[in-house]
Amino acid sequence: MALSKPSPTLYVSNLETKTKKPELKASLYSLFTPYGQVIDIVAKKNGGGRGQAFIVFAEQAGATAALRALSGGLFYNKELSISYAKAPSNATLSRQDPSLSREKAAIEAAKLVVSNAQGEYEQLEKEREADEAVLRGEKREAIDEDGESTGRDAKRLKGNEQENEEDEEEMELDDEDEDDQPSLICSNLPPECNEDIMSALFSQYTGFSSVSSFTASIPKSHPKSNTGSRSFLIKFDSVEGLKKAESETKGYLMQPGWEMSVSQK
């Protein structure tokens, strides 16, 4: 156990290798979070990273407290080997220098994609307007010559309108299907809890689809949440997986004093 070079990131080895990665990360979070705010957990289930994980704390004191309290303890019936990590984690670097944040890089990349898409959209709009101008000119010519629009133009315009209406109806149906997707509302989660942690917890259940922050009113059936708590919406593709997840995670303790409330939306 190397104490000479303290770090907010702990290197944990001799972990059980048969446990699924989402369950392993959720269990590690529950084990280490009582000693301080855990901002990231990196665990691999293949290659040279089997049986190893990195626990990233927001503060050095939390990492030190966890190292001293948990070193040599049993975790899944195996003795934990814990030491300070030799290099700072990406999560730590991003807190020290926001320009190094992976999230910021992803946001900048997304902005570039949106910008390019906006340019393509504007170009398509110009081309569409030009085509409509040509079509209006052809219609005027046909009216000047014959006194009325040709049946072919009328049918084409009517057909375009019908296709647009069908597309709008299909989009509305898609929206309705998405709204009807089976979901769980989870409340009273610690402020440091995020989508990655919730995804790790619920991805072990069949039919898990996605997780997002929930900002609407919490159901009255939920007990009063702690101050500063967060809520999440967990979506499933199947009711069977949802019901099992609801049954097994209701009352789950992310950390002492934070009992998670779970109900169907």
PDB file of C-alpha atoms in Angstrom:
ATOM      1  CA  MET A   1       0.000   0.000   0.000  1.00  0.00           C
ATOM      2  CA  ALA A   2       1.796   3.165  -1.238  1.00  0.00           C
ATOM      3  CA  LEU A   3       1.128   6.192   0.995  1.00  0.00           C
ATOM      4  CA  SER A   4       4.043   8.333  -0.235  1.00  0.00           C
ATOM      5  CA  LYS A   5       2.171   9.848  -3.193  1.00  0.00           C
ATOM      6  CA  PRO A   6      -1.418  10.648  -2.149  1.00  0.00           C
ATOM      7  CA  SER A   7      -3.984  10.963  -4.903  1.00  0.00           C
ATOM      8  CA  PRO A   8      -7.774  11.472  -5.060  1.00  0.00           C
ATOM      9  CA  THR A   9      -7.870   8.348  -7.257  1.00  0.00           C
ATOM     10  CA  LEU A  10      -7.545   4.845  -5.772  1.00  0.00           C
ATOM     11  CA  TYR A  11      -6.357   1.754  -7.607  1.00  0.00           C
ATOM     12  CA  VAL A  12      -8.285  -1.342  -6.483  1.00  0.00           C
ATOM     13  CA  SER A  13      -7.228  -4.868  -7.461  1.00  0.00           C
ATOM     14  CA  ASN A  14      -8.022  -8.504  -6.650  1.00  0.00           C
ATOM     15  CA  LEU A  15     -11.680  -7.918  -7.511  1.00  0.00           C
ATOM     16  CA  GLU A  16     -14.097 -10.730  -8.294  1.00  0.00           C
ATOM     17  CA  THR A  17     -14.149 -11.254 -12.092  1.00  0.00           C
ATOM     18  CA  LYS A  18     -17.450 -13.085 -12.630  1.00  0.00           C
ATOM     19  CA  THR A  19     -19.759 -10.231 -11.596  1.00  0.00           C
ATOM     20  CA  LYS A  20     -21.290  -8.211 -14.428  1.00  0.00           C
ATOM     21  CA  LYS A  21     -19.739  -4.783 -14.951  1.00  0.00           C
ATOM     22  CA  PRO A  22     -22.900  -2.691 -14.138  1.00  0.00           C
ATOM     23  CA  GLU A  23     -23.414  -4.577 -10.869  1.00  0.00           C
ATOM     24  CA  LEU A  24     -19.712  -4.331 -10.001  1.00  0.00           C
ATOM     25  CA  LYS A  25     -19.639  -0.544 -10.525  1.00  0.00           C
ATOM     26  CA  ALA A  26     -22.845  -0.032  -8.529  1.00  0.00           C
ATOM     27  CA  SER A  27     -21.479  -2.146  -5.673  1.00  0.00           C
ATOM     28  CA  LEU A  28     -18.147  -0.310  -5.683  1.00  0.00           C
ATOM     29  CA  TYR A  29     -19.980   3.014  -5.573  1.00  0.00           C
ATOM     30  CA  SER A  30     -22.025   1.884  -2.570  1.00  0.00           C
ATOM     31  CA  LEU A  31     -18.866   0.628  -0.835  1.00  0.00           C
ATOM     32  CA  PHE A  32     -16.706   3.737  -1.328  1.00  0.00           C
ATOM     33  CA  THR A  33     -19.172   6.648  -1.323  1.00  0.00           C
ATOM     34  CA  PRO A  34     -19.621   6.754   2.492  1.00  0.00           C
ATOM     35  CA  TYR A  35     -16.023   8.047   2.719  1.00  0.00           C
ATOM     36  CA  GLY A  36     -16.422  10.966   0.318  1.00  0.00           C
ATOM     37  CA  GLN A  37     -17.921  12.150  -2.971  1.00  0.00           C
ATOM     38  CA  VAL A  38     -17.153   9.618  -5.714  1.00  0.00           C
ATOM     39  CA  ILE A  39     -17.132  11.328  -9.127  1.00  0.00           C
ATOM     40  CA  ASP A  40     -16.106   8.431 -11.360  1.00  0.00           C
ATOM     41  CA  ILE A  41     -15.531   4.670 -11.339  1.00  0.00           C
ATOM     42  CA  VAL A  42     -13.519   2.967 -14.091  1.00  0.00           C
ATOM     43  CA  ALA A  43     -13.807  -0.819 -14.173  1.00  0.00           C
ATOM     44  CA  LYS A  44     -12.933  -3.201 -16.997  1.00  0.00           C
ATOM     45  CA  LYS A  45     -14.161  -6.763 -17.510  1.00  0.00           C
ATOM     46  CA  ASN A  46     -11.807  -7.865 -20.265  1.00  0.00           C
ATOM     47  CA  GLY A  47      -8.184  -7.777 -21.325  1.00  0.00           C
ATOM     48  CA  GLY A  48      -5.532  -6.733 -18.818  1.00  0.00           C
ATOM     49  CA  GLY A  49      -8.051  -4.824 -16.713  1.00  0.00           C
ATOM     50  CA  ARG A  50      -9.921  -7.828 -15.315  1.00  0.00           C
ATOM     51  CA  GLY A  51     -10.262  -7.707 -11.542  1.00  0.00           C
ATOM     52  CA  GLN A  52      -9.156  -4.063 -11.359  1.00  0.00           C
ATOM     53  CA  ALA A  53     -10.878  -0.685 -10.936  1.00  0.00           C
ATOM     54  CA  PHE A  54     -10.125   2.990 -10.331  1.00  0.00           C
ATOM     55  CA  ILE A  55     -12.238   4.907  -7.795  1.00  0.00           C
ATOM     56  CA  VAL A  56     -12.080   8.686  -8.318  1.00  0.00           C
ATOM     57  CA  PHE A  57     -12.920  10.927  -5.355  1.00  0.00           C
ATOM     58  CA  ALA A  58     -13.629  14.640  -5.536  1.00  0.00           C
ATOM     59  CA  GLU A  59     -11.298  15.263  -2.608  1.00  0.00           C
ATOM     60  CA  GLN A  60      -8.007  13.765  -1.443  1.00  0.00           C
ATOM     61  CA  ALA A  61      -9.366  13.280   2.093  1.00  0.00           C
ATOM     62  CA  GLY A  62     -12.119  10.949   0.885  1.00  0.00           C
ATOM     63  CA  ALA A  63      -9.664   8.740  -0.993  1.00  0.00           C
ATOM     64  CA  THR A  64      -7.363   8.521   2.046  1.00  0.00           C
ATOM     65  CA  ALA A  65     -10.226   7.671   4.403  1.00  0.00           C
ATOM     66  CA  ALA A  66     -11.469   4.904   2.074  1.00  0.00           C
ATOM     67  CA  LEU A  67      -7.969   3.473   1.594  1.00  0.00           C
ATOM     68  CA  ARG A  68      -7.366   3.223   5.332  1.00  0.00           C
ATOM     69  CA  ALA A  69     -10.802   1.828   6.144  1.00  0.00           C
ATOM     70  CA  LEU A  70     -11.236  -0.701   3.330  1.00  0.00           C
ATOM     71  CA  SER A  71      -7.751  -2.058   2.573  1.00  0.00           C
ATOM     72  CA  GLY A  72      -7.722  -5.784   3.259  1.00  0.00           C
ATOM     73  CA  GLY A  73     -11.497  -5.949   3.683  1.00  0.00           C
ATOM     74  CA  LEU A  74     -13.636  -8.579   1.969  1.00  0.00           C
ATOM     75  CA  PHE A  75     -15.562  -7.671  -1.155  1.00  0.00           C
ATOM     76  CA  TYR A  76     -17.456 -10.507  -2.879  1.00  0.00           C
ATOM     77  CA  ASN A  77     -15.446 -12.844  -0.599  1.00  0.00           C
ATOM     78  CA  LYS A  78     -12.095 -11.568  -1.895  1.00  0.00           C
ATOM     79  CA  GLU A  79      -9.598  -9.456   0.038  1.00  0.00           C
ATOM     80  CA  LEU A  80      -9.340  -5.928  -1.385  1.00  0.00           C
ATOM     81  CA  SER A  81      -5.959  -4.567  -2.404  1.00  0.00           C
ATOM     82  CA  ILE A  82      -6.069  -0.751  -2.486  1.00  0.00           C
ATOM     83  CA  SER A  83      -3.408   1.882  -3.222  1.00  0.00           C
ATOM     84  CA  TYR A  84      -3.170   5.407  -4.593  1.00  0.00           C
ATOM     85  CA  ALA A  85      -3.234   5.598  -8.391  1.00  0.00           C
ATOM     86  CA  LYS A  86       0.069   6.569 -10.006  1.00  0.00           C
ATOM     87  CA  ALA A  87      -1.500   9.071 -12.446  1.00  0.00           C
ATOM     88  CA  PRO A  88      -4.469  11.474 -12.093  1.00  0.00           C
ATOM     89  CA  SER A  89      -7.736  10.387 -13.689  1.00  0.00           C
ATOM     90  CA  ASN A  90      -9.519  12.190 -16.544  1.00  0.00           C
ATOM     91  CA  ALA A  91     -12.256  13.210 -14.105  1.00  0.00           C
ATOM     92  CA  THR A  92      -9.669  14.808 -11.778  1.00  0.00           C
ATOM     93  CA  LEU A  93      -7.887  16.583 -14.639  1.00  0.00           C
ATOM     94  CA  SER A  94     -11.179  17.985 -15.945  1.00  0.00           C
ATOM     95  CA  ARG A  95     -11.958  19.444 -12.487  1.00  0.00           C
ATOM     96  CA  GLN A  96      -8.520  21.072 -12.351  1.00  0.00           C
ATOM     97  CA  ASP A  97      -8.699  22.306 -15.964  1.00  0.00           C
ATOM     98  CA  PRO A  98     -12.181  22.352 -17.583  1.00  0.00           C
ATOM     99  CA  SER A  99     -10.577  22.537 -21.050  1.00  0.00           C
ATOM    100  CA  LEU A 100      -9.461  18.903 -20.573  1.00  0.00           C
ATOM    101  CA  SER A 101     -12.977  17.651 -19.835  1.00  0.00           C
ATOM    102  CA  ARG A 102     -14.198  14.816 -22.060  1.00  0.00           C
ATOM    103  CA  GLU A 103     -17.714  16.175 -21.632  1.00  0.00           C
ATOM    104  CA  LYS A 104     -16.641  19.593 -22.936  1.00  0.00           C
ATOM    105  CA  ALA A 105     -14.953  17.977 -25.940  1.00  0.00           C
ATOM    106  CA  ALA A 106     -18.137  16.024 -26.633  1.00  0.00           C
ATOM    107  CA  ILE A 107     -20.216  19.213 -26.382  1.00  0.00           C
ATOM    108  CA  GLU A 108     -17.925  21.042 -28.795  1.00  0.00           C
ATOM    109  CA  ALA A 109     -18.144  18.134 -31.228  1.00  0.00           C
ATOM    110  CA  ALA A 110     -21.928  18.152 -30.929  1.00  0.00           C
ATOM    111  CA  LYS A 111     -22.007  21.907 -31.602  1.00  0.00           C
ATOM    112  CA  LEU A 112     -19.956  21.353 -34.757  1.00  0.00           C
ATOM    113  CA  VAL A 113     -22.354  18.628 -35.934  1.00  0.00           C
ATOM    114  CA  VAL A 114     -25.341  20.890 -35.272  1.00  0.00           C
ATOM    115  CA  SER A 115     -23.670  23.767 -37.098  1.00  0.00           C
ATOM    116  CA  ASN A 116     -22.960  21.585 -40.131  1.00  0.00           C
ATOM    117  CA  ALA A 117     -26.500  20.217 -40.072  1.00  0.00           C
ATOM    118  CA  GLN A 118     -27.899  23.762 -39.889  1.00  0.00           C
ATOM    119  CA  GLY A 119     -25.857  24.735 -42.947  1.00  0.00           C
ATOM    120  CA  GLU A 120     -27.092  21.715 -44.880  1.00  0.00           C
ATOM    121  CA  TYR A 121     -30.671  22.459 -43.815  1.00  0.00           C
ATOM    122  CA  GLU A 122     -30.443  26.076 -45.014  1.00  0.00           C
ATOM    123  CA  GLN A 123     -29.011  24.908 -48.336  1.00  0.00           C
ATOM    124  CA  LEU A 124     -31.862  22.398 -48.765  1.00  0.00           C
ATOM    125  CA  GLU A 125     -34.383  25.132 -47.927  1.00  0.00           C
ATOM    126  CA  LYS A 126     -32.922  27.382 -50.626  1.00  0.00           C
ATOM    127  CA  GLU A 127     -33.119  24.549 -53.144  1.00  0.00           C
ATOM    128  CA  ARG A 128     -36.709  23.789 -52.115  1.00  0.00           C
ATOM    129  CA  GLU A 129     -37.728  27.435 -52.447  1.00  0.00           C
ATOM    130  CA  ALA A 130     -36.097  27.559 -55.899  1.00  0.00           C
ATOM    131  CA  ASP A 131     -38.003  24.437 -56.974  1.00  0.00           C
ATOM    132  CA  GLU A 132     -41.275  25.920 -55.683  1.00  0.00           C
ATOM    133  CA  ALA A 133     -40.589  29.155 -57.575  1.00  0.00           C
ATOM    134  CA  VAL A 134     -40.100  27.175 -60.788  1.00  0.00           C
ATOM    135  CA  LEU A 135     -43.283  25.209 -60.077  1.00  0.00           C
ATOM    136  CA  ARG A 136     -45.261  28.428 -59.494  1.00  0.00           C
ATOM    137  CA  GLY A 137     -43.921  29.806 -62.775  1.00  0.00           C
ATOM    138  CA  GLU A 138     -45.012  26.658 -64.647  1.00  0.00           C
ATOM    139  CA  LYS A 139     -48.472  26.879 -63.090  1.00  0.00           C
ATOM    140  CA  ARG A 140     -48.864  30.520 -64.083  1.00  0.00           C
ATOM    141  CA  GLU A 141     -47.853  29.690 -67.650  1.00  0.00           C
ATOM    142  CA  ALA A 142     -50.360  26.845 -67.770  1.00  0.00           C
ATOM    143  CA  ILE A 143     -53.134  29.126 -66.469  1.00  0.00           C
ATOM    144  CA  ASP A 144     -52.253  31.877 -68.974  1.00  0.00           C
ATOM    145  CA  GLU A 145     -52.380  29.407 -71.840  1.00  0.00           C
ATOM    146  CA  ASP A 146     -55.362  27.257 -70.883  1.00  0.00           C
ATOM    147  CA  GLY A 147     -57.218  29.437 -68.411  1.00  0.00           C
ATOM    148  CA  GLU A 148     -56.852  26.792 -65.665  1.00  0.00           C
ATOM    149  CA  SER A 149     -54.172  24.578 -64.132  1.00  0.00           C
ATOM    150  CA  THR A 150     -53.573  21.214 -65.730  1.00  0.00           C
ATOM    151  CA  GLY A 151     -54.925  18.105 -64.007  1.00  0.00           C
ATOM    152  CA  ARG A 152     -51.441  16.698 -63.773  1.00  0.00           C
ATOM    153  CA  ASP A 153     -50.142  19.629 -61.728  1.00  0.00           C
ATOM    154  CA  ALA A 154     -53.204  19.509 -59.502  1.00  0.00           C
ATOM    155  CA  LYS A 155     -52.761  15.786 -58.847  1.00  0.00           C
ATOM    156  CA  ARG A 156     -49.071  16.246 -58.130  1.00  0.00           C
ATOM    157  CA  LEU A 157     -49.707  19.033 -55.626  1.00  0.00           C
ATOM    158  CA  LYS A 158     -52.512  17.061 -53.997  1.00  0.00           C
ATOM    159  CA  GLY A 159     -50.288  13.999 -53.785  1.00  0.00           C
ATOM    160  CA  ASN A 160     -47.502  16.045 -52.141  1.00  0.00           C
ATOM    161  CA  GLU A 161     -49.955  17.451 -49.602  1.00  0.00           C
ATOM    162  CA  GLN A 162     -51.264  13.949 -48.813  1.00  0.00           C
ATOM    163  CA  GLU A 163     -47.706  12.636 -48.343  1.00  0.00           C
ATOM    164  CA  ASN A 164     -46.912  15.532 -45.989  1.00  0.00           C
ATOM    165  CA  GLU A 165     -50.054  14.802 -43.951  1.00  0.00           C
ATOM    166  CA  GLU A 166     -49.131  11.092 -43.729  1.00  0.00           C
ATOM    167  CA  ASP A 167     -45.598  11.984 -42.615  1.00  0.00           C
ATOM    168  CA  GLU A 168     -46.991  14.270 -39.895  1.00  0.00           C
ATOM    169  CA  GLU A 169     -49.375  11.540 -38.701  1.00  0.00           C
ATOM    170  CA  GLU A 170     -46.510   9.013 -38.574  1.00  0.00           C
ATOM    171  CA  MET A 171     -44.388  11.441 -36.540  1.00  0.00           C
ATOM    172  CA  GLU A 172     -47.266  11.963 -34.106  1.00  0.00           C
ATOM    173  CA  LEU A 173     -47.662   8.200 -33.709  1.00  0.00           C
ATOM    174  CA  ASP A 174     -43.931   7.846 -33.036  1.00  0.00           C
ATOM    175  CA  ASP A 175     -44.144  10.524 -30.356  1.00  0.00           C
ATOM    176  CA  GLU A 176     -47.088   8.762 -28.734  1.00  0.00           C
ATOM    177  CA  ASP A 177     -45.208   5.448 -28.689  1.00  0.00           C
ATOM    178  CA  GLU A 178     -42.236   7.129 -26.995  1.00  0.00           C
ATOM    179  CA  ASP A 179     -44.472   8.733 -24.361  1.00  0.00           C
ATOM    180  CA  ASP A 180     -46.050   5.347 -23.635  1.00  0.00           C
ATOM    181  CA  GLN A 181     -42.675   3.668 -22.999  1.00  0.00           C
ATOM    182  CA  PRO A 182     -42.668   1.902 -19.600  1.00  0.00           C
ATOM    183  CA  SER A 183     -40.713   4.037 -17.135  1.00  0.00           C
ATOM    184  CA  LEU A 184     -39.645   4.244 -13.493  1.00  0.00           C
ATOM    185  CA  ILE A 185     -39.313   7.435 -11.473  1.00  0.00           C
ATOM    186  CA  CYS A 186     -36.411   7.276  -9.000  1.00  0.00           C
ATOM    187  CA  SER A 187     -36.061  10.039  -6.409  1.00  0.00           C
ATOM    188  CA  ASN A 188     -34.038  10.973  -3.304  1.00  0.00           C
ATOM    189  CA  LEU A 189     -30.649  10.341  -4.975  1.00  0.00           C
ATOM    190  CA  PRO A 190     -27.469  12.104  -3.687  1.00  0.00           C
ATOM    191  CA  PRO A 191     -26.416  15.290  -5.577  1.00  0.00           C
ATOM    192  CA  GLU A 192     -23.288  13.540  -6.915  1.00  0.00           C
ATOM    193  CA  CYS A 193     -25.352  10.747  -8.484  1.00  0.00           C
ATOM    194  CA  ASN A 194     -25.481  10.966 -12.315  1.00  0.00           C
ATOM    195  CA  GLU A 195     -26.820   9.203 -15.419  1.00  0.00           C
ATOM    196  CA  ASP A 196     -23.764   6.920 -15.662  1.00  0.00           C
ATOM    197  CA  ILE A 197     -24.242   5.614 -12.121  1.00  0.00           C
ATOM    198  CA  MET A 198     -27.982   5.056 -12.631  1.00  0.00           C
ATOM    199  CA  SER A 199     -27.305   3.359 -15.975  1.00  0.00           C
ATOM    200  CA  ALA A 200     -24.803   1.045 -14.269  1.00  0.00           C
ATOM    201  CA  LEU A 201     -27.403   0.137 -11.665  1.00  0.00           C
ATOM    202  CA  PHE A 202     -30.326  -0.529 -14.031  1.00  0.00           C
ATOM    203  CA  SER A 203     -28.573  -1.938 -17.123  1.00  0.00           C
ATOM    204  CA  GLN A 204     -28.480  -5.338 -15.420  1.00  0.00           C
ATOM    205  CA  TYR A 205     -32.267  -5.621 -15.909  1.00  0.00           C
ATOM    206  CA  THR A 206     -33.831  -6.969 -19.111  1.00  0.00           C
ATOM    207  CA  GLY A 207     -35.335  -4.316 -21.353  1.00  0.00           C
ATOM    208  CA  PHE A 208     -33.421  -1.350 -19.875  1.00  0.00           C
ATOM    209  CA  SER A 209     -33.475   1.423 -22.483  1.00  0.00           C
ATOM    210  CA  SER A 210     -32.236   4.775 -21.173  1.00  0.00           C
ATOM    211  CA  VAL A 211     -31.863   7.088 -18.180  1.00  0.00           C
ATOM    212  CA  SER A 212     -32.375  10.854 -17.939  1.00  0.00           C
ATOM    213  CA  SER A 213     -32.828  13.517 -15.275  1.00  0.00           C
ATOM    214  CA  PHE A 214     -36.425  13.900 -14.076  1.00  0.00           C
ATOM    215  CA  THR A 215     -37.488  17.470 -13.305  1.00  0.00           C
ATOM    216  CA  ALA A 216     -41.275  17.086 -13.134  1.00  0.00           C
ATOM    217  CA  SER A 217     -43.274  16.740  -9.920  1.00  0.00           C
ATOM    218  CA  ILE A 218     -42.374  13.704  -7.808  1.00  0.00           C
ATOM    219  CA  PRO A 219     -45.346  11.333  -7.194  1.00  0.00           C
ATOM    220  CA  LYS A 220     -47.107  11.875  -3.858  1.00  0.00           C
ATOM    221  CA  SER A 221     -46.509   8.205  -3.020  1.00  0.00           C
ATOM    222  CA  HIS A 222     -42.756   8.947  -2.667  1.00  0.00           C
ATOM    223  CA  PRO A 223     -41.509   9.914   0.827  1.00  0.00           C
ATOM    224  CA  LYS A 224     -40.126  13.431   1.220  1.00  0.00           C
ATOM    225  CA  SER A 225     -36.684  13.681  -0.403  1.00  0.00           C
ATOM    226  CA  ASN A 226     -33.506  14.997   1.223  1.00  0.00           C
ATOM    227  CA  THR A 227     -32.447  18.579   0.469  1.00  0.00           C
ATOM    228  CA  GLY A 228     -30.503  18.819  -2.794  1.00  0.00           C
ATOM    229  CA  SER A 229     -31.542  15.358  -3.955  1.00  0.00           C
ATOM    230  CA  ARG A 230     -31.810  14.376  -7.631  1.00  0.00           C
ATOM    231  CA  SER A 231     -34.444  12.405  -9.509  1.00  0.00           C
ATOM    232  CA  PHE A 232     -34.143  10.269 -12.654  1.00  0.00           C
ATOM    233  CA  LEU A 233     -36.462   8.714 -15.253  1.00  0.00           C
ATOM    234  CA  ILE A 234     -35.520   5.122 -16.160  1.00  0.00           C
ATOM    235  CA  LYS A 235     -37.064   3.837 -19.419  1.00  0.00           C
ATOM    236  CA  PHE A 236     -37.581   0.180 -20.356  1.00  0.00           C
ATOM    237  CA  ASP A 237     -38.591  -1.673 -23.505  1.00  0.00           C
ATOM    238  CA  SER A 238     -40.472  -4.324 -21.542  1.00  0.00           C
ATOM    239  CA  VAL A 239     -42.827  -4.226 -18.569  1.00  0.00           C
ATOM    240  CA  GLU A 240     -41.354  -7.465 -17.185  1.00  0.00           C
ATOM    241  CA  GLY A 241     -37.894  -5.960 -16.760  1.00  0.00           C
ATOM    242  CA  LEU A 242     -39.363  -2.771 -15.330  1.00  0.00           C
ATOM    243  CA  LYS A 243     -41.326  -4.604 -12.635  1.00  0.00           C
ATOM    244  CA  LYS A 244     -38.290  -6.626 -11.575  1.00  0.00           C
ATOM    245  CA  ALA A 245     -36.128  -3.501 -11.409  1.00  0.00           C
ATOM    246  CA  GLU A 246     -38.789  -1.683  -9.384  1.00  0.00           C
ATOM    247  CA  SER A 247     -39.054  -4.549  -6.895  1.00  0.00           C
ATOM    248  CA  GLU A 248     -35.305  -5.015  -6.399  1.00  0.00           C
ATOM    249  CA  THR A 249     -34.172  -1.359  -6.299  1.00  0.00           C
ATOM    250  CA  LYS A 250     -36.925   0.185  -4.144  1.00  0.00           C
ATOM    251  CA  GLY A 251     -35.227   1.418  -0.986  1.00  0.00           C
ATOM    252  CA  TYR A 252     -31.709   0.979  -2.491  1.00  0.00           C
ATOM    253  CA  LEU A 253     -29.100   2.873  -0.457  1.00  0.00           C
ATOM    254  CA  MET A 254     -26.660   4.865  -2.576  1.00  0.00           C
ATOM    255  CA  GLN A 255     -25.144   6.037   0.708  1.00  0.00           C
ATOM    256  CA  PRO A 256     -26.310   6.128   4.324  1.00  0.00           C
ATOM    257  CA  GLY A 257     -29.436   8.247   4.789  1.00  0.00           C
ATOM    258  CA  TRP A 258     -30.325   8.284   1.079  1.00  0.00           C
ATOM    259  CA  GLU A 259     -32.971   5.591   0.544  1.00  0.00           C
ATOM    260  CA  MET A 260     -34.049   5.619  -3.101  1.00  0.00           C
ATOM    261  CA  SER A 261     -37.804   5.905  -3.800  1.00  0.00           C
ATOM    262  CA  VAL A 262     -39.000   4.054  -6.921  1.00  0.00           C
ATOM    263  CA  SER A 263     -42.390   3.913  -8.656  1.00  0.00           C
ATOM    264  CA  GLN A 264     -43.816   3.426 -12.134  1.00  0.00           C
ATOM    265  CA  LYS A 265     -44.572   6.567 -14.096  1.00  0.00           C
TER     266      LYS A 265
END
